[in-house]
mmCIF file of C-alpha atoms in Angstrom:
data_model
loop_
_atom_site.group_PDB
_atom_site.id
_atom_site.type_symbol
_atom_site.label_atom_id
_atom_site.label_comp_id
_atom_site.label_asym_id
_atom_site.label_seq_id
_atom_site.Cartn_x
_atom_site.Cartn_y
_atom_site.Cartn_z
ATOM 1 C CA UNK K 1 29.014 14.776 6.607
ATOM 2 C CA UNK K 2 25.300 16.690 7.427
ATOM 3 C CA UNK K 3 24.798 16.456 11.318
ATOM 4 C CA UNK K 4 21.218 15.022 11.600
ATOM 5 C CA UNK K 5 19.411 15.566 14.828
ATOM 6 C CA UNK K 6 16.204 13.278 15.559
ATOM 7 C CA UNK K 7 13.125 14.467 17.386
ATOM 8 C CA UNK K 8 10.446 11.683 18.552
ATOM 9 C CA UNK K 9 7.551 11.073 20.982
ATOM 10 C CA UNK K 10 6.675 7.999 22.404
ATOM 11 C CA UNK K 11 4.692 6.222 24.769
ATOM 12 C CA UNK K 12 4.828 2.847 26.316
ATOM 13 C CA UNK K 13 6.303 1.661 22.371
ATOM 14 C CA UNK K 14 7.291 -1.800 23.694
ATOM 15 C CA UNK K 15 7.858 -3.118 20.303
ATOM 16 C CA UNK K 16 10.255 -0.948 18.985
ATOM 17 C CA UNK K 17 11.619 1.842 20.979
ATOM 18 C CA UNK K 18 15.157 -0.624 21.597
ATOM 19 C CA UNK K 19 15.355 -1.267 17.622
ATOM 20 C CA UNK K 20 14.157 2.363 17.101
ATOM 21 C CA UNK K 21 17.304 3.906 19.537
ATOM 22 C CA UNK K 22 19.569 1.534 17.584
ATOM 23 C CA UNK K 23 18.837 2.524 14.256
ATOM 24 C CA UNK K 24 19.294 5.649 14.538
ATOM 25 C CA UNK K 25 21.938 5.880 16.721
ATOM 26 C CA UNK K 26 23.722 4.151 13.966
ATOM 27 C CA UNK K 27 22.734 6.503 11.382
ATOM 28 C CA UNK K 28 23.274 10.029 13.545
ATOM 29 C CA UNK K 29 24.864 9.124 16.644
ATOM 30 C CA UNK K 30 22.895 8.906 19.587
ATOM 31 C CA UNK K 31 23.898 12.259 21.029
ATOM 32 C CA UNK K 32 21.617 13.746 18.218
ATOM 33 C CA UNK K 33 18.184 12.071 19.483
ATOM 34 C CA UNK K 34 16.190 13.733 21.334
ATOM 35 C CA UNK K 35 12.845 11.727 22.870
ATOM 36 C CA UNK K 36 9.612 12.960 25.152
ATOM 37 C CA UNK K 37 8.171 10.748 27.129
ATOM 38 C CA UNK K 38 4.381 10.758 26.974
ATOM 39 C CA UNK K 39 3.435 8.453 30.460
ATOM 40 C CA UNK K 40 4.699 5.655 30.103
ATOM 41 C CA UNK K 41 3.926 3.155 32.432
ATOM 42 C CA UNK K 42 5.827 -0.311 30.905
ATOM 43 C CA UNK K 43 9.094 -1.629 33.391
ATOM 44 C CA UNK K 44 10.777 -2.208 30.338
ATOM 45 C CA UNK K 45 9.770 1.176 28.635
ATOM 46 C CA UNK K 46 11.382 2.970 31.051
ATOM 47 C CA UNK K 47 14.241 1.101 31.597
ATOM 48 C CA UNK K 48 15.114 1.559 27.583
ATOM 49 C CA UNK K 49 14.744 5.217 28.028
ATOM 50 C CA UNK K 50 17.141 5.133 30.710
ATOM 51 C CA UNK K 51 19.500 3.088 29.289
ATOM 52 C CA UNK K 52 19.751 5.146 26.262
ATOM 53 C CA UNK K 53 19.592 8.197 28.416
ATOM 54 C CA UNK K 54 22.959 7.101 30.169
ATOM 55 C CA UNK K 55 24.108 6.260 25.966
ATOM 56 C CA UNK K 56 23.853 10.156 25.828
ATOM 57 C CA UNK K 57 19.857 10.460 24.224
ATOM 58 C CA UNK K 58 18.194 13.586 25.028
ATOM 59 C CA UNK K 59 15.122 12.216 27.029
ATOM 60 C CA UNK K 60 12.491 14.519 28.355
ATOM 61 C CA UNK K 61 10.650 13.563 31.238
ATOM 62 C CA UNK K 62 7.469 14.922 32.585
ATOM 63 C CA UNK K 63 5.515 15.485 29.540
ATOM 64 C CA UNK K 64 2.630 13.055 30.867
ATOM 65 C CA UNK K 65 -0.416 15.189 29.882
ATOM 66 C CA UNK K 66 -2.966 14.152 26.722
ATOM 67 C CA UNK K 67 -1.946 18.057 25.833
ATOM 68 C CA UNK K 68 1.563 17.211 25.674
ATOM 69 C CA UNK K 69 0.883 14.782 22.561
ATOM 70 C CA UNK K 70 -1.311 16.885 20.897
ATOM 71 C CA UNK K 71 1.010 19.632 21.134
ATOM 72 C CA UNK K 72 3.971 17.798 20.245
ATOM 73 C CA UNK K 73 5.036 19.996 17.271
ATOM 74 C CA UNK K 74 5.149 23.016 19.628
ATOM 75 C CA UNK K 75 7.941 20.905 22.218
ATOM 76 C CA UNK K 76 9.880 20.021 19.353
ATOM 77 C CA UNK K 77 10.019 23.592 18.202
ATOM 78 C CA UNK K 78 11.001 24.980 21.443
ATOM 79 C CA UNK K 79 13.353 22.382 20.865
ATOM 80 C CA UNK K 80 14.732 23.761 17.619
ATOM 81 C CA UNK K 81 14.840 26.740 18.593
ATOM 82 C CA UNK K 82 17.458 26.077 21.620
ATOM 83 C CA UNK K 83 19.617 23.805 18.756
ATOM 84 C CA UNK K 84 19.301 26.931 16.467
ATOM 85 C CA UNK K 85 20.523 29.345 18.947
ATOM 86 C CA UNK K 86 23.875 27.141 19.860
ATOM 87 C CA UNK K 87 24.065 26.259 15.955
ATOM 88 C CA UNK K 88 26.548 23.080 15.307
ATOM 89 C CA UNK K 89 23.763 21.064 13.586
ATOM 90 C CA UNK K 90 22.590 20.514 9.593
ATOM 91 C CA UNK K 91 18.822 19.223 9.568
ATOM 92 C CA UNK K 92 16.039 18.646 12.172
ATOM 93 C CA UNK K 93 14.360 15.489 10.837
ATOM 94 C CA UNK K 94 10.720 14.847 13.032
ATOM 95 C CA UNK K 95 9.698 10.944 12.737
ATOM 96 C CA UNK K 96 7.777 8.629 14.703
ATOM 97 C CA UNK K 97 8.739 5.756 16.739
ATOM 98 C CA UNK K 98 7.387 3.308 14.151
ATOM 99 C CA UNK K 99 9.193 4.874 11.101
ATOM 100 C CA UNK K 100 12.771 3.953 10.066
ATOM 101 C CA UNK K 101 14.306 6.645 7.400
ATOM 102 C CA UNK K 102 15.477 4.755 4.143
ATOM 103 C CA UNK K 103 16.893 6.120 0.438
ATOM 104 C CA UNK K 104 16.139 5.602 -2.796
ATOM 105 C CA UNK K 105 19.587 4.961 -5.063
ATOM 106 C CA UNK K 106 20.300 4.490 -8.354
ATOM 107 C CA UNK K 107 20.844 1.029 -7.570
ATOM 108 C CA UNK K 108 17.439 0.109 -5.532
ATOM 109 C CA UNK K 109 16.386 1.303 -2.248
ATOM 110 C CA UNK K 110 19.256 1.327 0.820
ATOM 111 C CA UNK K 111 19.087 1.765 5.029
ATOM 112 C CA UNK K 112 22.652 2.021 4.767
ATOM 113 C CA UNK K 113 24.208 4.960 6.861
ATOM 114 C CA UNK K 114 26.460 5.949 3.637
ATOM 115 C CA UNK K 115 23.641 6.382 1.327
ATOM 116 C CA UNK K 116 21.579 8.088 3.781
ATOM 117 C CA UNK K 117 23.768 10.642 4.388
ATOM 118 C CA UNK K 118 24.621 11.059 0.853
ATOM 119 C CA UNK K 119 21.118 12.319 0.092
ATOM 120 C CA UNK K 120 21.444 14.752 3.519
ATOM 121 C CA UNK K 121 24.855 15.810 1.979
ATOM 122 C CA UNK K 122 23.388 16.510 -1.477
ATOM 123 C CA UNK K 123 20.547 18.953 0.496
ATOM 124 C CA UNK K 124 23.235 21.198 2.446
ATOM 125 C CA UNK K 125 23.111 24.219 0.193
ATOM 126 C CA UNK K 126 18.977 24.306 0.210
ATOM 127 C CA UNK K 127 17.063 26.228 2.867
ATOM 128 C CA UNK K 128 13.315 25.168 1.510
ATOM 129 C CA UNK K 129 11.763 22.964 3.553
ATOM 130 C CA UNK K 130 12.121 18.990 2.772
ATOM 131 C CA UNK K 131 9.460 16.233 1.301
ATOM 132 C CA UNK K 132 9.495 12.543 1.875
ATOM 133 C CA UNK K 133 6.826 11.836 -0.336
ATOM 134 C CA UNK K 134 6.372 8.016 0.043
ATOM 135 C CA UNK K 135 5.812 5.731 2.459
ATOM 136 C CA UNK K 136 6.430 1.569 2.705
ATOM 137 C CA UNK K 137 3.753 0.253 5.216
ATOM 138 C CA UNK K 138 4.688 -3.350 5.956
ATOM 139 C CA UNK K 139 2.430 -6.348 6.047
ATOM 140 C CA UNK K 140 2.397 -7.791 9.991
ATOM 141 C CA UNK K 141 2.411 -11.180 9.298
ATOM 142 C CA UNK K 142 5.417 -11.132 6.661
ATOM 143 C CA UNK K 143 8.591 -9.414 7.255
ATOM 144 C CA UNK K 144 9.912 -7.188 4.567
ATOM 145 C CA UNK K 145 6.720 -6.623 3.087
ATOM 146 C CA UNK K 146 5.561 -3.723 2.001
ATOM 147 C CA UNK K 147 2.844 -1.612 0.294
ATOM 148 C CA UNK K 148 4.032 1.465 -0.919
ATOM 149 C CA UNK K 149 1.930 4.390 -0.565
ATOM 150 C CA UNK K 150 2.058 8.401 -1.514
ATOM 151 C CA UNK K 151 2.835 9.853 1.606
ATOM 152 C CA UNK K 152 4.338 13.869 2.429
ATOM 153 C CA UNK K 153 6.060 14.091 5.739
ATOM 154 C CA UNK K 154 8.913 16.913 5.989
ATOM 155 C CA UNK K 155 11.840 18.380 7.563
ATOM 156 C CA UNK K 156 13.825 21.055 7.834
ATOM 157 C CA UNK K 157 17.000 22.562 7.362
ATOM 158 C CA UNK K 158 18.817 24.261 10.707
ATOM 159 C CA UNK K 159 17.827 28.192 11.503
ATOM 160 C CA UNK K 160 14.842 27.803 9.095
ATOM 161 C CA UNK K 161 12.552 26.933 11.310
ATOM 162 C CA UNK K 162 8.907 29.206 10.207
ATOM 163 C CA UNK K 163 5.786 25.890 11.626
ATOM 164 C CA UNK K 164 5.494 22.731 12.037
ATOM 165 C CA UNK K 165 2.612 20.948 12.193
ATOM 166 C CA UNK K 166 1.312 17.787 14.702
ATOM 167 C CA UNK K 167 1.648 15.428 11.686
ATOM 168 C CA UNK K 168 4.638 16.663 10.216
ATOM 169 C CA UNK K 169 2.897 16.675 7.077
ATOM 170 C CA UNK K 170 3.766 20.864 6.805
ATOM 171 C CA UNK K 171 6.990 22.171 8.218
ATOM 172 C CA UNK K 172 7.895 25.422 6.402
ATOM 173 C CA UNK K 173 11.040 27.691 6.063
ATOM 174 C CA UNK K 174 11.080 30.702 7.115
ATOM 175 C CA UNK K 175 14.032 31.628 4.963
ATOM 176 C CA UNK K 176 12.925 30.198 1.528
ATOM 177 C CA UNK K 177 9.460 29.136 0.082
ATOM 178 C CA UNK K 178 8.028 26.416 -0.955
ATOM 179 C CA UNK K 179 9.328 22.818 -0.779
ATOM 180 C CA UNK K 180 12.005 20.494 -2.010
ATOM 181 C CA UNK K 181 11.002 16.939 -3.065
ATOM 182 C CA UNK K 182 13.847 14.152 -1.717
ATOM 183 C CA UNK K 183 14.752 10.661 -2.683
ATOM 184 C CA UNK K 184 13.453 9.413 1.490
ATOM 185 C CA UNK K 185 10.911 7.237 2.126
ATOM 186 C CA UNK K 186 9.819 6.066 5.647
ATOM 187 C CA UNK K 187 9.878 2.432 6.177
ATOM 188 C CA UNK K 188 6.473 2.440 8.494
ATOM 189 C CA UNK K 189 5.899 -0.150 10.923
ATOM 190 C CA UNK K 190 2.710 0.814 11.426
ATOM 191 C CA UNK K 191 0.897 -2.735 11.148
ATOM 192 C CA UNK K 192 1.710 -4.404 14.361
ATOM 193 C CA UNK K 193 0.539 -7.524 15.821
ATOM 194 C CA UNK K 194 -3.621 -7.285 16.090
ATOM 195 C CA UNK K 195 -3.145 -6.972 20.275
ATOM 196 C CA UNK K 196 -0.356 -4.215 20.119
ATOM 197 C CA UNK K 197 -2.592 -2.230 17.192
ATOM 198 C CA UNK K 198 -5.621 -2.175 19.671
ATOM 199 C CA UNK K 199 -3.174 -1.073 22.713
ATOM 200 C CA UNK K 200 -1.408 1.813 20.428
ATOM 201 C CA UNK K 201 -4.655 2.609 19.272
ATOM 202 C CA UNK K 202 -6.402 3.329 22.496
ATOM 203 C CA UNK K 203 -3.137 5.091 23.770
ATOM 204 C CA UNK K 204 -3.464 8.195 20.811
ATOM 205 C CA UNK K 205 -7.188 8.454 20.907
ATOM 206 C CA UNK K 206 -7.830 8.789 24.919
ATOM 207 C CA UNK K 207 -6.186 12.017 24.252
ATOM 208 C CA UNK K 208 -8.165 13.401 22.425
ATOM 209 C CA UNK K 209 -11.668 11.803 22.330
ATOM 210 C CA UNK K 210 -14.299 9.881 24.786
ATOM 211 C CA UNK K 211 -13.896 6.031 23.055
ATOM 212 C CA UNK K 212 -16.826 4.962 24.910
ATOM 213 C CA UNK K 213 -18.935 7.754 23.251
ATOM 214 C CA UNK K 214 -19.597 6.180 19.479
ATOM 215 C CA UNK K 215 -21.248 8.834 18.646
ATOM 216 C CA UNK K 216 -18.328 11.418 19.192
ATOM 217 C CA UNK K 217 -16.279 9.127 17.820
ATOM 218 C CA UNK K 218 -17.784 9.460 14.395
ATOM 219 C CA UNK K 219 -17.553 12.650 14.347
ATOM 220 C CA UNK K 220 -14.127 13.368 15.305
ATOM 221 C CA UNK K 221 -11.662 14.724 12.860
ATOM 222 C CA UNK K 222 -9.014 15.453 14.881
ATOM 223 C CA UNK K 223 -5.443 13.892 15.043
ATOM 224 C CA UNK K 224 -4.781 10.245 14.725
ATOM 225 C CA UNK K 225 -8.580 10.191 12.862
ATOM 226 C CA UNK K 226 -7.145 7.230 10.939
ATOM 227 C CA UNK K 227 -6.651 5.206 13.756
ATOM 228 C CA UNK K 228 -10.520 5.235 14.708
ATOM 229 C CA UNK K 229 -11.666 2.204 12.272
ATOM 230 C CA UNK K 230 -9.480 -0.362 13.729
ATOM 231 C CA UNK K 231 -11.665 0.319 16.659
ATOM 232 C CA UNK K 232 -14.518 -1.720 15.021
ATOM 233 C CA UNK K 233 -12.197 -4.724 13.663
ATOM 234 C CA UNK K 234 -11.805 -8.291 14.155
ATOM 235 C CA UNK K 235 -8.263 -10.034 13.848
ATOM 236 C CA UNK K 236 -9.952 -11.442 10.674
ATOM 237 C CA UNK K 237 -10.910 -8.240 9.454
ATOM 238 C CA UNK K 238 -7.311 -6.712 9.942
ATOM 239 C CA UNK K 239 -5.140 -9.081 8.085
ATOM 240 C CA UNK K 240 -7.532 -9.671 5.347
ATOM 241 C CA UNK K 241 -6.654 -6.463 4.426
ATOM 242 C CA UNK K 242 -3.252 -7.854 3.267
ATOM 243 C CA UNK K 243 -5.074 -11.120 1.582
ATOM 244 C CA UNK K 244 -4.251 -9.478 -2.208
ATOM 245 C CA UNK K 245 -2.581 -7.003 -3.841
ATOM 246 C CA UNK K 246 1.183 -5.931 -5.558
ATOM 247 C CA UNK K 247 3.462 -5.797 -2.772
ATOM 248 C CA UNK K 248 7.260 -4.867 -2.396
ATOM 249 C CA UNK K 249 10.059 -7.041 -0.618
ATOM 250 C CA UNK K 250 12.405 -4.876 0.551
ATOM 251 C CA UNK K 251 14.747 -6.783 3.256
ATOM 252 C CA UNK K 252 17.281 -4.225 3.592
ATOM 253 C CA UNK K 253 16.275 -3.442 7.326
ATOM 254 C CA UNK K 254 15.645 -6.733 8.233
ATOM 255 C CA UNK K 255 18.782 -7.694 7.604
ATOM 256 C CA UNK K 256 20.178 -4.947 9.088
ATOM 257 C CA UNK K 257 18.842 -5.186 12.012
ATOM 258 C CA UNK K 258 20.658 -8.441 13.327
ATOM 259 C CA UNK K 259 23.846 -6.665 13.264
ATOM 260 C CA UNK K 260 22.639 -3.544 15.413
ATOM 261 C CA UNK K 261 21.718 -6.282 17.795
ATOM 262 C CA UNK K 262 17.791 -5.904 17.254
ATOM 263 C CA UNK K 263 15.824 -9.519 16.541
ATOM 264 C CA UNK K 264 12.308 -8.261 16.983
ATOM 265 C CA UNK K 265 9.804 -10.861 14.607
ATOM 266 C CA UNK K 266 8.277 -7.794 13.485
ATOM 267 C CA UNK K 267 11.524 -6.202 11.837
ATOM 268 C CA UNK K 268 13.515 -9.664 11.215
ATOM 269 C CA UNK K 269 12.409 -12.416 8.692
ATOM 270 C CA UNK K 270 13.467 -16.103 10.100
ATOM 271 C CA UNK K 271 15.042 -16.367 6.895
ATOM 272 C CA UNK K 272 16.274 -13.248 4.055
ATOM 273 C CA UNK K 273 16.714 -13.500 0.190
ATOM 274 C CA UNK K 274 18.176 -10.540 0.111
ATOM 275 C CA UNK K 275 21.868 -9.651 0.741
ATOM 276 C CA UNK K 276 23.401 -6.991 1.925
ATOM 277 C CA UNK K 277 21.602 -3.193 2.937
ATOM 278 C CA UNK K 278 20.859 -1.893 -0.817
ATOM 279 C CA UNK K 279 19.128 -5.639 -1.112
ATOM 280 C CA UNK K 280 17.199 -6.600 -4.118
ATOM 281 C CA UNK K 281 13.753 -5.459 -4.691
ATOM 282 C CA UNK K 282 10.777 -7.379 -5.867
ATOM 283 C CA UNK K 283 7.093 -6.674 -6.376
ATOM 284 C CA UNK K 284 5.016 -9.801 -5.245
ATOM 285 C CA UNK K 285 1.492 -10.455 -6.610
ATOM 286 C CA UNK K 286 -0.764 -11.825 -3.962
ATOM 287 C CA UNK K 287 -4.260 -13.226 -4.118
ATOM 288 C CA UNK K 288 -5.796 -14.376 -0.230
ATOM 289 C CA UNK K 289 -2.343 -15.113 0.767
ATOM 290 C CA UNK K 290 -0.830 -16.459 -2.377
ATOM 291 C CA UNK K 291 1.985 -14.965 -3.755
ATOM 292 C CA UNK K 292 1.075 -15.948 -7.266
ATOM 293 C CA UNK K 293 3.974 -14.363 -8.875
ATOM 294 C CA UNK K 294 7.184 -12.494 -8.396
ATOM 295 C CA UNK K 295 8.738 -9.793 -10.575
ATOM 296 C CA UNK K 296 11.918 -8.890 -9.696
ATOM 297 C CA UNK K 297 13.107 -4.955 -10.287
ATOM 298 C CA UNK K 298 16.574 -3.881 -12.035
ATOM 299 C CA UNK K 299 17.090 -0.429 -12.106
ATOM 300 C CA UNK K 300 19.237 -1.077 -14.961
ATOM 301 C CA UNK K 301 16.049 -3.263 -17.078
ATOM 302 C CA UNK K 302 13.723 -0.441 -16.092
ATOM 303 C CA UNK K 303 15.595 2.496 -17.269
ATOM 304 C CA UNK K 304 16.438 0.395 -20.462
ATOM 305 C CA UNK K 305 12.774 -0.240 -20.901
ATOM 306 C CA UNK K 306 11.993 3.438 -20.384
ATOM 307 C CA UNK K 307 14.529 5.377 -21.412
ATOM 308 C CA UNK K 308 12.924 8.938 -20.879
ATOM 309 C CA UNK K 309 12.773 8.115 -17.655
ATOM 310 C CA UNK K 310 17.033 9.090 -17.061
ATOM 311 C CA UNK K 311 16.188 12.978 -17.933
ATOM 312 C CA UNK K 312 13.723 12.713 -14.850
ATOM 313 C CA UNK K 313 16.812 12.797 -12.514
ATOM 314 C CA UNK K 314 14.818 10.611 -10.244
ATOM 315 C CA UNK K 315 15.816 7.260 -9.027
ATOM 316 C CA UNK K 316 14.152 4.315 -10.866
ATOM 317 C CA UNK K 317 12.532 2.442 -7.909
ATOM 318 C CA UNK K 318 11.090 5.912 -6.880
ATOM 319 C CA UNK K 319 9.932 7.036 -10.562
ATOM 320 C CA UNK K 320 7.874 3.729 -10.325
ATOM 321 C CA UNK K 321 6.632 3.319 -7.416
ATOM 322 C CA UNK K 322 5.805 7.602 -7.415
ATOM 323 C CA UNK K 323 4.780 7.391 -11.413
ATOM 324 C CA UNK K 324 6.009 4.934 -13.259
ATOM 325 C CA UNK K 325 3.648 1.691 -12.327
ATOM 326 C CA UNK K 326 0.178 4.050 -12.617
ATOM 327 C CA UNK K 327 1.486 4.403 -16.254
ATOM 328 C CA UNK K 328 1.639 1.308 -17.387
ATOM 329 C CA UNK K 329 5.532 1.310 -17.645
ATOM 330 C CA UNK K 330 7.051 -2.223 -18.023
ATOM 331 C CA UNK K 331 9.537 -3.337 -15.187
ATOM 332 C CA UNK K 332 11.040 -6.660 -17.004
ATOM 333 C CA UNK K 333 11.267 -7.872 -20.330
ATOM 334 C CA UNK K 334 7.942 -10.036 -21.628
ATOM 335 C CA UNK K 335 8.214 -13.437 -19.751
ATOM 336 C CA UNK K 336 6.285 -16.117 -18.483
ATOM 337 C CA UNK K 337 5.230 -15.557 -14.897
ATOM 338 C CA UNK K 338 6.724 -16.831 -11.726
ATOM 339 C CA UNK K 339 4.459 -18.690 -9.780
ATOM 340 C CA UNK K 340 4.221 -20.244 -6.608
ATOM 341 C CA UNK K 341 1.125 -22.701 -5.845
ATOM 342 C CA UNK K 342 2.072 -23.769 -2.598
ATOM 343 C CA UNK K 343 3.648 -20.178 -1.094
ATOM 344 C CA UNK K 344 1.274 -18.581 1.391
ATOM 345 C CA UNK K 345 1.325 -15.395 3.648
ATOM 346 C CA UNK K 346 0.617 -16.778 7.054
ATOM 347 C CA UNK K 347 -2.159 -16.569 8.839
ATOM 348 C CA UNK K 348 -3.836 -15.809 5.517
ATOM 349 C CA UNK K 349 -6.193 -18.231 3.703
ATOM 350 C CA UNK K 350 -4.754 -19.199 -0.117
ATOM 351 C CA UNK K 351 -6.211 -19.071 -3.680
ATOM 352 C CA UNK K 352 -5.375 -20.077 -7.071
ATOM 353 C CA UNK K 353 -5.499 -16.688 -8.767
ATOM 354 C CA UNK K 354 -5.196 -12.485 -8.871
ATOM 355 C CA UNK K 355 -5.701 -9.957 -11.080
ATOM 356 C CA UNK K 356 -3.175 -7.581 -11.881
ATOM 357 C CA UNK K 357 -3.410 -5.098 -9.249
ATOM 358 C CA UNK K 358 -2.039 -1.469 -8.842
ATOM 359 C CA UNK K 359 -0.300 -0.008 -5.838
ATOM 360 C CA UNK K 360 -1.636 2.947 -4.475
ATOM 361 C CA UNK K 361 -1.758 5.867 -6.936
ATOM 362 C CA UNK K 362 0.306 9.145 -6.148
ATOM 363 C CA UNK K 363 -1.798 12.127 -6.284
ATOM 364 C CA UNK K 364 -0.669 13.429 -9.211
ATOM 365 C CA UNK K 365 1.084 11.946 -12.742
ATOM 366 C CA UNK K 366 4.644 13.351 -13.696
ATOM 367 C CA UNK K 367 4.522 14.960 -17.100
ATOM 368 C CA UNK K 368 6.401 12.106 -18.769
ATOM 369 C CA UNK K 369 3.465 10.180 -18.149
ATOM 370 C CA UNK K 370 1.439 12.574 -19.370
ATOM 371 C CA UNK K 371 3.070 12.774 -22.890
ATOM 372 C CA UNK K 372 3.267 9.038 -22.781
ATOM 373 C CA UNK K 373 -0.683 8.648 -22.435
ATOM 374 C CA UNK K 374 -1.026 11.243 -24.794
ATOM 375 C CA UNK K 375 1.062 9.631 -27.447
ATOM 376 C CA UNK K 376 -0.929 6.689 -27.027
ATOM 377 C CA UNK K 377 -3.686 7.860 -27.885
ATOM 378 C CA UNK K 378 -2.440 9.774 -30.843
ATOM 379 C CA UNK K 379 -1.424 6.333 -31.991
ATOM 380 C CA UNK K 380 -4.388 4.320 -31.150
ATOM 381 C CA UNK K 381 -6.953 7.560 -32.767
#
């Protein structure tokens, strides 16, 4: 099994440092996580980090300054460079204290430790740098719901070490070129309660820009840019943005999560239709709350429906949710719609009615899409 070590940088993450620790102590042990501080000031914060510490984490104190964050990827290369020197390890894998590492299968999407490490396993030989190229964003007010969105973070292979960059969006390989495309996505809990956002949000920026200056503000391009417009919103304003569209439930984690001891609202539904940790997938329509219908995904249906699809080598749920839903490609066999009149997101106002919508589009089209638009249009000419 590929020894996985874990770098992160926090600060004052009251929400989910504990369930963060836990999961992936459970996946790589928690004598390969390593953690900088960044001034935290929370009791409760620092208690976790010292309980953990005693667990046998890798904390490191003292890194207080607005520098230290924005400079980040250069601690957690000095830091690679020490594990490369005493060897004994397999992959350095750079996340976030809001992202929780999951695996496309052939048989749906799975947080299980075996399946994780399966894909790791299946990477040993390769000394490219690594893609995640997706990432599930959840919706706050509705546990294991997600929007999936095209996404690059990477990670790299032990004694390869050439950069890495602040967002992890570029770590390169100093041993081979180029990059190697995985079957990882990032489960993001990025969309936290409204208060929490607002907190987070002032915590990255006062590092790097005057946010009582608007007109800096505008014009600042620097890390953590995206961050800037929820600055300028209401409660209102932030949850409407999850009023409509084609969402995924995924409950995996959630139900994971109970038995690593972690019952944070934000991670755990009250109550799961899915069973097990590779759980059924669905993609829910929802208009202003709504969820006006459900589809649910087989792997099996899907590569039944498309069978060019198998030569891709690509699990199903990723080929769709990468390719495979900007094309057009069917999902289920023709059916009436599920609907639900009476089934509402909540703290979302309800409708009757949504147009198909279409997740976010990956920035390119795989060449089996390509040859499938173009024979449509042979046929249609």
């Amino acid at each position: 099994m590929a020894r996985v070590r874990c770098l992160m940088m926090q600060r004052d993450e009251t929400l989910l440092l504990e369930a963060w620790f836990r999961y992936y102590g459970y996946l790589f042990g928690f004598e390969n996580l390593c953690v900088f501080d960044n001034n935290s000031t929370d009791p409760s914060v620092i208690e976790t980090l010292k309980t953990y510490e005693r667990a046998g984490v890798d904390i490191h104190w003292g890194h207080n300054r607005p520098e230290d964050f924005l400079g980040r990827n250069e601690h957690f290369k000095n830091i690679i460079r020490h594990w490369d020197s005493g060897g004994h390890y397999d992959f350095a894998l750079p996340v976030d204290c809001d992202e929780f590492l999951a695996v496309f299968t052939e048989n749906g999407l799975s947080c299980s430790r075996k399946s994780i490490h399966a894909q790791f396993d299946a990477l040993l030989a390769d000394k490219q740098a690594f893609e995640i190229q997706s990432m599930l964003l959840n919706v706050p007010s509705r546990p294991g719901y997600f929007r999936p969105e095209p996404h690059i973070r990477t990670f790299l292979a032990a004694d390869t070490l050439d950069n890495m960059d602040f967002g992890f969006q570029a770590c390169s390989s100093r041993i081979s070129h180029g990059r190697r495309g995985t079957d990882f996505t990032l489960v993001h809990m990025h969309n936290k309660p409204f208060s929490h956002l607002l907190q987070h949000t002032h915590h990255k920026l006062e590092k790097a820009v005057p946010l009582d200056n608007p007109k800096i503000l505008a014009g600042y391009h620097g890390p953590e840019t995206r961050l800037i417009r929820y600055l300028d919103m209401t409660e209102e304003d932030y949850l409407g943005q999850f009023d409509k569209g084609v969402f995924l439930r995924f409950e995996g984690l959630s139900d994971l999560m109970p038995a690593l001891g972690i019952r944070a609202p934000l991670l755990v539904a009250e109550t799961s239709d899915a069973t097990g940790t590779v759980a059924d997938v669905n993609f829910i329509n929802v208009s202003k709350g709504r969820i006006i219908q459900t589809t649910s995904f087989s792997p099996s249906t899907y590569l039944r429906l498309n069978p060019d699809v198998g030569a891709a080598n690509i699990p199903p749920l990723r080929h769709y949710i990468m390719h495979g839903r900007d094309e057009g490609r069917p999902i289920a066999e023709e059916s009436p719609p599920e609907t639900s009149s009476q089934t509402t997101l909540p703290g979302i106002a309800p409708s009757l009615t949504l147009p198909p919508q279409k997740l976010a589009r990956s920035r390119k089209t795989s060449s089996m899409g390509q040859e499938r638009r173009a024979r449509k249009k042979a046929a249609t000419a």
